[in-house]
Short mmCIF file of C-alpha atoms in Angstrom, two decimals:
data_model
loop_
_atom_site.label_atom_id
_atom_site.label_comp_id
_atom_site.label_asym_id
_atom_site.label_seq_id
_atom_site.Cartn_x
_atom_site.Cartn_y
_atom_site.Cartn_z
CA ARG A 200 90.94 113.26 70.74
CA ILE A 201 90.90 109.50 71.15
CA LYS A 202 93.87 107.84 69.33
CA ILE A 203 93.95 104.52 70.66
CA ASN A 204 89.82 103.16 71.54
CA PRO A 205 89.69 102.75 75.55
CA LYS A 206 90.31 98.75 75.61
CA TYR A 207 93.25 98.63 78.58
CA PHE A 208 93.02 97.97 81.80
CA SER A 209 94.15 99.05 84.86
CA PRO A 210 94.93 96.69 87.87
CA VAL A 211 92.64 95.86 90.51
CA LEU A 212 95.01 96.21 93.60
CA SER A 213 93.91 94.57 96.89
CA GLY A 214 95.64 96.83 99.20
CA ALA A 215 99.51 96.70 101.25
CA PRO A 216 101.77 94.70 101.49
CA PHE A 217 102.29 92.95 98.42
CA ASN A 218 103.57 90.29 97.00
CA LEU A 219 106.17 90.49 94.25
CA ARG A 220 102.92 89.85 91.75
CA GLU A 221 101.04 93.08 92.78
CA LEU A 222 104.17 94.83 92.76
CA GLY A 223 104.05 95.32 89.28
CA ASP A 224 100.98 96.72 89.27
CA VAL A 225 101.47 99.12 92.30
CA SER A 226 103.78 100.65 90.19
CA HIS A 227 101.81 100.44 87.37
CA GLU A 228 102.95 103.69 85.42
CA GLY A 229 99.22 104.73 83.78
CA TYR A 230 100.57 103.24 80.28
CA ILE A 231 103.16 106.18 79.15
CA PHE A 232 104.48 105.98 75.90
CA SER A 233 108.15 105.65 75.36
CA GLU A 234 111.10 105.52 73.00
CA GLY A 235 107.87 104.82 71.04
CA LEU A 236 106.12 101.85 72.55
CA VAL A 237 104.22 101.42 75.69
CA ALA A 238 102.97 97.78 77.87
CA VAL A 239 99.10 97.31 78.22
CA LYS A 240 97.16 94.24 79.03
CA ASP A 241 93.87 93.70 77.99
CA ILE A 242 91.74 91.10 78.81
CA THR A 243 93.67 88.12 78.75
CA LYS A 244 96.94 87.84 81.54
CA TYR A 245 99.68 88.64 80.04
CA TRP A 246 101.03 92.01 78.49
CA LYS A 247 101.89 93.41 75.52
CA TYR A 248 104.18 96.38 74.06
CA ILE A 249 101.94 98.22 71.05
CA ASN A 250 102.93 100.81 69.00
CA ARG A 251 101.67 104.69 68.63
CA GLN A 252 99.14 102.61 65.85
CA ASP A 253 97.76 99.96 68.39
CA SER A 254 100.26 97.85 66.81
CA VAL A 255 101.07 94.39 68.85
CA ILE A 256 105.11 94.40 68.53
CA ILE A 257 105.75 92.92 71.72
CA ASP A 258 103.36 89.67 72.20
CA GLY A 259 103.21 89.12 75.90
CA SER A 260 101.64 85.94 76.34
CA LYS A 261 104.86 83.98 74.12
CA LEU A 262 107.78 85.51 77.32
CA ARG A 263 104.78 84.99 79.92
CA ILE A 264 104.79 88.99 80.85
CA LEU A 265 103.21 89.42 83.61
CA SER A 266 103.99 93.07 83.98
CA ALA A 267 105.62 95.39 82.22
CA ARG A 268 107.71 98.86 82.17
CA SER A 269 108.19 101.24 79.99
CA PHE A 270 111.28 101.36 78.04
CA HIS A 271 114.89 103.39 78.80
CA ASP A 272 118.17 103.55 76.78
CA GLY A 273 116.05 100.92 74.41
CA ILE A 274 115.39 98.11 77.25
CA ALA A 275 112.72 96.93 79.80
CA ASN A 276 112.22 95.36 82.53
CA VAL A 277 109.02 92.68 82.71
CA LEU A 278 107.93 90.29 85.11
CA ILE A 279 108.29 86.82 83.63
CA ASP A 280 105.98 84.01 84.60
CA ASP A 281 107.60 81.04 86.08
CA SER A 282 111.16 81.85 85.65
CA PRO A 283 113.55 79.24 85.22
CA THR A 284 114.65 79.51 88.91
CA GLY A 285 110.88 78.59 89.84
CA GLU A 286 110.11 81.76 91.22
CA ASP A 287 108.37 84.92 89.77
CA LEU A 288 111.46 87.51 89.03
CA TRP A 289 112.09 90.53 86.65
CA ALA A 290 113.88 90.50 83.14
CA TYR A 291 115.30 93.23 80.74
CA ILE A 292 113.95 92.78 77.17
CA ASP A 293 115.07 94.52 74.02
CA LYS A 294 112.28 96.51 71.48
CA LYS A 295 112.29 93.25 69.78
CA GLY A 296 111.09 90.96 72.29
CA ASN A 297 114.43 89.87 73.32
CA ILE A 298 115.53 88.82 76.68
CA VAL A 299 119.15 90.50 77.00
CA ILE A 300 119.19 89.78 81.34
CA PRO A 301 117.64 86.74 82.28
CA PRO A 302 115.18 86.83 84.93
CA SER A 303 117.39 87.95 87.97
CA PHE A 304 115.54 90.45 90.04
CA LYS A 305 113.00 91.12 92.86
CA PHE A 306 112.30 94.97 91.98
CA PRO A 307 111.42 96.43 88.73
CA ALA A 308 114.17 99.83 88.13
CA GLU A 309 114.80 101.14 84.47
CA PHE A 310 118.07 101.69 83.45
CA GLU A 311 119.60 105.27 82.77
CA ASP A 312 122.63 106.53 81.68
CA GLY A 313 123.41 102.87 81.49
CA LEU A 314 123.29 101.30 84.67
CA ALA A 315 120.17 100.39 86.84
CA PHE A 316 119.53 100.05 90.59
CA VAL A 317 118.28 96.15 91.03
CA VAL A 318 117.49 93.75 94.25
CA ASP A 319 118.46 90.15 93.18
CA ALA A 320 116.95 86.99 93.91
CA LYS A 321 118.70 86.78 97.69
CA ASN A 322 117.38 90.54 98.38
CA ARG A 323 120.64 92.11 97.84
CA ARG A 324 120.86 95.78 96.25
CA LYS A 325 122.75 95.86 92.73
CA VAL A 326 123.90 98.36 90.40
CA ILE A 327 124.47 96.59 87.14
CA ASP A 328 124.88 97.47 83.72
CA ARG A 329 123.74 96.43 80.00
CA GLN A 330 125.31 93.00 80.18
CA GLY A 331 123.89 92.63 83.89
CA LYS A 332 127.16 93.16 84.96
CA GLU A 333 127.09 93.98 88.95
CA LEU A 334 129.48 97.41 89.43
CA TYR A 335 130.14 98.83 92.52
CA LYS A 336 130.10 96.32 94.70
CA GLN A 337 131.66 97.70 97.53
CA TYR A 338 128.79 100.12 98.57
CA ILE A 339 125.45 99.75 99.87
CA PHE A 340 123.07 101.73 97.52
CA VAL A 341 120.52 103.77 98.61
CA THR A 342 119.39 105.65 95.07
CA PRO A 343 119.69 104.91 91.52
CA PHE A 344 122.35 107.07 89.21
CA HIS A 345 121.02 110.30 88.15
CA ASN A 346 123.24 112.68 86.51
CA GLY A 347 126.31 111.13 87.35
CA PHE A 348 125.54 110.43 91.00
CA ALA A 349 123.72 108.38 93.56
CA ALA A 350 123.93 108.04 97.00
CA VAL A 351 124.88 105.21 99.23
CA ARG A 352 125.77 103.97 102.84
CA PRO A 353 128.46 102.75 104.61
CA TYR A 354 130.26 100.61 105.36
CA TRP A 355 132.27 100.55 102.15
CA ARG A 356 135.53 98.99 100.88
CA GLY A 357 135.11 96.09 102.81
CA GLN A 358 134.84 97.90 106.06
CA LYS A 359 133.53 96.03 108.68
CA LYS A 360 129.02 95.96 109.06
CA VAL A 361 127.94 98.97 111.66
CA ASP A 362 125.35 96.71 113.27
CA ASP A 363 124.28 100.31 115.12
CA LEU A 364 121.56 101.79 112.65
CA THR A 365 121.81 104.44 113.72
CA LYS A 366 125.40 105.48 113.26
CA ARG A 367 124.99 104.40 110.02
CA ARG A 368 125.14 107.28 107.73
CA VAL A 369 124.47 108.75 103.75
CA VAL A 370 127.55 109.45 101.09
CA LEU A 371 126.98 110.47 97.79
CA ILE A 372 129.49 109.23 95.07
CA ASP A 373 129.90 109.09 91.45
CA ARG A 374 130.46 107.53 88.09
CA ASP A 375 134.03 106.70 89.47
CA GLY A 376 132.86 105.68 92.84
CA ALA A 377 134.65 108.93 94.49
CA PHE A 378 133.35 110.42 97.33
CA HIS A 379 131.66 113.83 96.63
CA THR A 380 130.20 114.74 100.23
CA PRO A 381 131.26 113.70 103.92
CA PRO A 382 128.84 110.89 105.60
CA ASP A 383 126.74 113.11 107.25
CA PHE A 384 123.24 112.75 106.23
CA ASP A 385 119.96 110.56 106.95
CA TRP A 386 119.27 110.10 103.61
CA ILE A 387 119.46 111.48 100.12
CA GLY A 388 117.54 111.98 97.30
CA ARG A 389 117.62 112.03 93.60
CA PHE A 390 119.62 115.04 92.60
CA GLY A 391 117.42 117.07 89.42
CA GLU A 392 118.67 120.46 88.57
CA GLY A 393 122.15 120.48 90.48
CA MET A 394 120.76 119.63 94.20
CA ALA A 395 119.09 116.53 95.70
CA PRO A 396 116.72 116.07 98.91
CA ALA A 397 118.86 115.42 101.62
CA LEU A 398 117.51 114.47 105.24
CA VAL A 399 119.34 115.09 108.74
CA GLY A 400 118.22 114.95 112.31
CA SER A 401 116.37 111.47 112.04
CA LYS A 402 115.55 108.56 113.83
CA LEU A 403 114.64 105.04 112.87
CA ALA A 404 111.58 103.80 112.46
CA HIS A 405 109.94 100.15 113.31
CA PRO A 406 110.65 97.86 110.35
CA ILE A 407 108.65 97.50 107.43
CA ILE A 408 108.43 94.16 106.46
CA TYR A 409 107.11 93.05 102.18
CA PRO A 410 105.87 89.40 101.87
CA GLN A 411 108.81 88.13 99.09
CA LEU A 412 110.64 91.69 99.45
CA LEU A 413 112.96 93.82 101.60
CA THR A 414 112.74 94.43 104.81
CA SER A 415 113.17 97.83 104.93
CA THR A 416 113.28 100.88 107.74
CA GLU A 417 111.48 104.37 107.38
CA GLU A 418 113.29 107.50 108.90
CA THR A 419 110.99 109.41 111.31
CA GLY A 420 111.53 113.09 112.41
CA GLY A 421 114.33 115.23 111.52
CA LYS A 422 114.40 117.87 108.74
CA TRP A 423 114.85 117.84 104.66
CA GLY A 424 117.03 120.36 102.95
CA PHE A 425 118.51 120.99 98.98
CA ILE A 426 122.13 119.66 98.82
CA ASP A 427 124.71 120.76 95.88
CA TYR A 428 126.96 118.11 94.40
CA LYS A 429 129.35 118.58 97.37
CA GLY A 430 127.18 117.79 100.23
CA GLU A 431 126.82 122.15 101.29
CA PHE A 432 123.15 122.84 101.51
CA LYS A 433 121.95 125.42 98.98
CA ILE A 434 118.45 125.75 100.82
CA ASN A 435 118.22 124.94 104.63
CA PRO A 436 116.39 121.71 105.91
CA THR A 437 113.88 123.49 107.27
CA TYR A 438 111.17 120.70 105.46
CA GLN A 439 108.96 118.05 107.14
CA GLU A 440 109.55 115.83 103.62
CA ALA A 441 110.80 117.06 99.92
CA LYS A 442 110.38 115.48 96.54
CA GLY A 443 113.37 116.18 93.82
CA LEU A 444 113.48 119.44 91.54
CA ILE A 445 111.51 118.87 88.16
CA ASN A 446 111.78 121.97 85.89
CA GLY A 447 112.93 124.44 88.84
CA PHE A 448 110.20 123.68 91.13
CA ALA A 449 109.80 120.72 94.25
CA PRO A 450 107.20 119.26 96.41
CA VAL A 451 107.82 119.99 100.56
CA LYS A 452 106.08 119.59 103.42
CA ARG A 453 105.89 121.86 106.29
CA GLY A 454 103.19 122.12 109.23
CA GLY A 455 101.24 118.75 107.81
CA LEU A 456 100.62 120.49 104.05
#
């Protein structure tokens, strides 16, 4: 049964590559309720948050919210129109609509376990706490923290930057910043149910340039398997692609399927 009448809009996308404003629509979550609220958009320019009774709890027109994400750990990230710096940047608000971390970031990321993985206005990858303070400055992050672990790329702890990207590898760290795996992996995905997808034997493909965002590279070739927290393969690397485990299952690709 329809509990809230169908009156809210889905974003209309122009296609890749996306600028910063369109990125919020690309990452549209499909109106998922989280912690009792959901971000929606009607005929007006700005997003808002409603509760399960379709009452407006946070009026996005007051904050000039161009895009909005779900609440996690009591806060949500929102794209602010014309932030004080003169460009559209993501901020974090609480459930009363108060800005708890000012607009500072180019990339949306939810908080998990009290931490969020962000990209700042100068295209620097960071991990921040709920006060917006940067942590683990010695690392280049590949994934956010999940279940207490995150994947990072060397160079680390002041080590000289490696110009040859083919020599970069990924290592797993815990919340204390300690290494848990050897730097033997080309990529490590997010952990779920004690295992994470990991890539070995790949090569770097051509860089991908997104307007206003990071210049990124993708790996080509190689094989995916699943490792534990010590970096040991529990499922051997035999797949073309692999995603994380949820409810005991993980999607994988082999032979193009």
